[in-house]
Amino acid sequence: MISATLSAPINTALRRVPSWAVYLAGLIPLAWVVWLTLTGGIGVDPVKAIEHRLGKIALWFLIGGLAITPARRFLGINLIKYRRAIGLLAFFYVALHLIAWVVLDMGMLWAQAAADLIKRPYLFFGITAFVLLIPLAVTSNNASIRKLGKNWRRIHMLVYPAVALGVIHYLWQMKVISSEGWLWLGVFIALMAIRFRSFRW
Amino acid sequence: FASIDAKPSKFSTDAKPNTLKEITSYNNFYEFGWDKSDPAQYAGQLVTDPWSIEIDGMVDKPGSYPLDDILKPVTLEQRIYRFRCVEAWSMVVPWIGFELSSLLNRVGVQPSAKYVAFQTLYRPEQMPGQKQGGIDWPYVEGLRIDEAMNPLTILATGLYDEEMPNQNGAPIRLIVPWKYGFKSIKSIVKISLTDKQPPTTWNQLQPREYGFYANVNPKVDHPRWSQATERRVGAGLFAGRQETLMFNGYGDEVAQLYKGMDLAKYY
């Protein structure tokens, strides 16, 4: 843990940031993609670029959400207040990534898209991750937490398999796995390792 | 660049070519990096002059041929070809080049030769992607001799009316328009005539996904995606997909090469 002299002022500063500001800031990457698309800066293949950028942004938020507990435990930095915002933003970008695939990439060829989803493991993993995240998004509100009690925590354990499938989906679609791909896998495994190790402590 | 005067060809498609910007900024040339924008960014450092091609194996006149000598007797043609990547995107590219058969005939292919093997330059100090793992460099490709002799198969030295941009495989590359793009090997330094099917880079890497033949075939899927349709790069955000044609639409010229072959097995 970093010393309290460092974490305390950080936490004090963080307490002043309302969570709506996190939601707003979370839309900046989307605004950036829209800006690049409108100005032509997205490149000569906007379809793939939009689809891949949205997927990558979703991965940032998914991994970011998983980093919140370890950040508190090991660095003493408390971001718990923003976890819902990070999680919902992750779901939002996963959904946009899926819409970009169906509408822009597949051109709404529903039959081919559906056949691909079943036949191609990396697509199946991706859509499964999305489906697993739906109950998490739906129950990300105070009413659900009150109503579900202990079960709320159990449901939200689904985030681990969902992100695992998402990371595999990301690596599997590459022709040759890039060093960036291995890096994301490494970060995910490291986050999982410290999390499940700390359960035994 | 001085503009190149190239003859039109009956093999050209009348489809509208992609823009020079599209063709030169969206490339798979892993020698310069994994990303499609990497070649445009890093290929500028590649030195392509002097350049020679070593031609060896079952030929009457083996040797190291300077590029100028190879190009001196040829008449350059413009070939506007459909280009279909195995990743299910496509472009239309106005190549400038000459038929591979004319070069092979000049060096004298011996009757025992059944295949042509090609090799890309290996020069990691100018091709930073070659310092990374993942692919066993140098890149190699190959064709059956009748495929190599087909009039559609060209060695290209330019596109539009310019010399070949580095990121597209300068100074000389293969174009086999009825096959997936990875067969069209770039920056060639070696051509070998052989009686055995030569190893090819993507096939060695993922034999289940990339075959030796790699003919464009909408009925034989890549294990990870369908090949039934393709996205035309440059068609616009909401253009959707178009149907992929057997042999990329070049069936009249090449279908007879594969008569009697099970193309699901020899993919």
Short mmCIF file of C-alpha atoms in Angstrom, two decimals, chain A residues 175-176, chain B residues 28 30 86-87 135 139-141 182-183 200-211 224:
data_model
loop_
_atom_site.label_atom_id
_atom_site.label_comp_id
_atom_site.label_asym_id
_atom_site.label_seq_id
_atom_site.Cartn_x
_atom_site.Cartn_y
_atom_site.Cartn_z
CA LYS A 175 -4.45 -13.09 -37.15
CA VAL A 176 -1.31 -13.06 -35.07
CA ASN B 28 -1.14 -5.69 -44.42
CA TYR B 30 3.66 -7.27 -41.35
CA VAL B 86 -8.65 -13.14 -46.67
CA GLU B 87 -9.95 -10.85 -43.89
CA ILE B 135 6.10 -14.98 -38.05
CA TYR B 139 7.91 -14.16 -45.85
CA VAL B 140 7.59 -16.88 -48.47
CA GLU B 141 4.87 -17.73 -50.97
CA PHE B 182 -1.60 -12.79 -48.88
CA LYS B 183 -0.57 -14.88 -51.90
CA THR B 200 4.17 -20.64 -47.61
CA THR B 201 4.21 -18.34 -44.60
CA TRP B 202 0.54 -18.19 -43.55
CA ASN B 203 0.02 -21.86 -44.24
CA GLN B 204 2.92 -22.72 -41.95
CA LEU B 205 1.56 -20.42 -39.27
CA GLN B 206 -2.08 -21.61 -39.34
CA PRO B 207 -2.53 -24.55 -41.73
CA ARG B 208 -6.21 -24.91 -40.82
CA GLU B 209 -6.95 -21.31 -41.72
CA TYR B 210 -4.70 -20.63 -44.71
CA GLY B 211 -4.14 -23.17 -47.46
CA ARG B 224 -13.13 -17.76 -37.85
#
